[in-house]
Amino acid sequence: MRHAGHFVRLLALVAIAAVGFLFVRSQVIPKDFGVKGHYRLSAVSDEAAREPRHLGSEACAECHDDIAAEWTAGKHTTPQCENCHGPGLMHVKKVSDDSTAGYPDKILTQYENAINRGTGIHECRWCHLKTFERPSTLKSIASVEKHIALRKGTFTPDTKCTDCHNPHTAIAK
Ligand code: HEC
Ligand code: HEC
Ligand code: HEC
Ligand code: HEC
């Protein structure tokens, strides 16, 4: 047993490492972790306290009553305002002069770009280009060029769906 001292030192090191690990773990893991499952219980209320970024079409109608009325009377009531225009929170804060302090510039620009979203072809194609997984009841177009040629239009790189369709009613002008 000439070398027993080595084992003792090794064991001591392992014990120190284990205690150290348990100590750090007890310090970094939130107190309410694992109360109901493998998550931090207060994360639920933290998420619930966040401001919803989508306000719903009724909120938009408060100021854009003309467009909302047109939309309600048209044939395009399944897509909601914010499906096309993006989340409205920052837009409404801005036009109502509510403070946007505390939101990073990046987020504000992102929202501003969303509300001013392009009105070209891609936004309509998100939903209307024929793909095999979409319901057959949704009116789709197989090819933009063919659709436009069929309707006696001329397709150019600048062509927009809104050249012919009112986006809020879906009715062709
Ligand atoms: C408190 C009133 C108010 C509410 C609520 C509101 N808006 Fe507006 N909106 C405005 C005003 C005022 C303008 C014009 C000034 C501007 O462009 O900043 C505008 C402009 C717009 C524009 C045109 C942007 C542009 O620059 O051409 C879009 C699109 C729009 N709103 C969509 C929405 C949507 C979608 C909602 C619902 C999430 C909404 N708005 C809710 C007041 C409002
Ligand atoms: C299917 C997509 C779609 C939906 C749904 C939609 N919009 Fe629009 N909206 C557009 C497009 C595209 C334009 C740009 C029209 C153009 O450039 O001719 C536009 C333009 C606007 C504008 C600015 C131009 C204008 O006509 O005054 C406002 C404000 C607006 N929409 C508000 C709304 C509101 C409010 C709703 C819900 C009631 C809504 N939109 C629903 C696609 C949509
Ligand atoms: C978020 C998905 C979505 C987007 C984006 C969208 N649509 Fe639609 N569209 C629909 C749905 C769903 C219908 C079926 C009618 C309904 O339920 O409102 C429809 C119906 C239509 C119809 C047929 C209306 C009829 O019954 O005669 C036309 C035309 C149309 N959309 C054009 C457009 C144009 C143009 C754009 C782009 C400005 C656009 N859509 C963007 C979902 C969308
Ligand atoms: C040159 C004008 C023109 C352009 C540009 C145009 N459409 Fe149309 N579209 C029409 C006409 C006209 C109808 C038939 C309207 C009706 O029957 O009420 C129609 C019908 C539709 C329909 C209903 C299904 C069908 O085939 O009858 C959908 C969906 C549609 N368009 C989507 C789009 C989308 C998405 C774009 C852009 C990629 C677009 N349209 C561009 C003129 C046009």
PDB file of C-alpha atoms in Angstrom, residues 125 127-132 134 136 138-143:
ATOM      1  CA  ARG A 125     -48.565  34.075 -53.911  1.00  0.00           C
ATOM      2  CA  CYS A 127     -51.527  31.912 -50.248  1.00  0.00           C
ATOM      3  CA  HIS A 128     -52.637  31.631 -53.871  1.00  0.00           C
ATOM      4  CA  LEU A 129     -49.976  29.764 -55.797  1.00  0.00           C
ATOM      5  CA  LYS A 130     -51.191  26.232 -56.434  1.00  0.00           C
ATOM      6  CA  THR A 131     -49.326  23.664 -54.391  1.00  0.00           C
ATOM      7  CA  PHE A 132     -50.442  20.107 -53.738  1.00  0.00           C
ATOM      8  CA  ARG A 134     -53.357  23.503 -50.210  1.00  0.00           C
ATOM      9  CA  SER A 136     -58.675  22.513 -53.479  1.00  0.00           C
ATOM     10  CA  LEU A 138     -59.001  27.769 -52.158  1.00  0.00           C
ATOM     11  CA  LYS A 139     -58.950  29.512 -55.520  1.00  0.00           C
ATOM     12  CA  SER A 140     -55.387  29.266 -56.713  1.00  0.00           C
ATOM     13  CA  ILE A 141     -53.404  30.137 -59.752  1.00  0.00           C
ATOM     14  CA  ALA A 142     -50.906  27.718 -61.233  1.00  0.00           C
ATOM     15  CA  SER A 143     -48.775  30.319 -62.962  1.00  0.00           C
TER      16      SER A 143
END
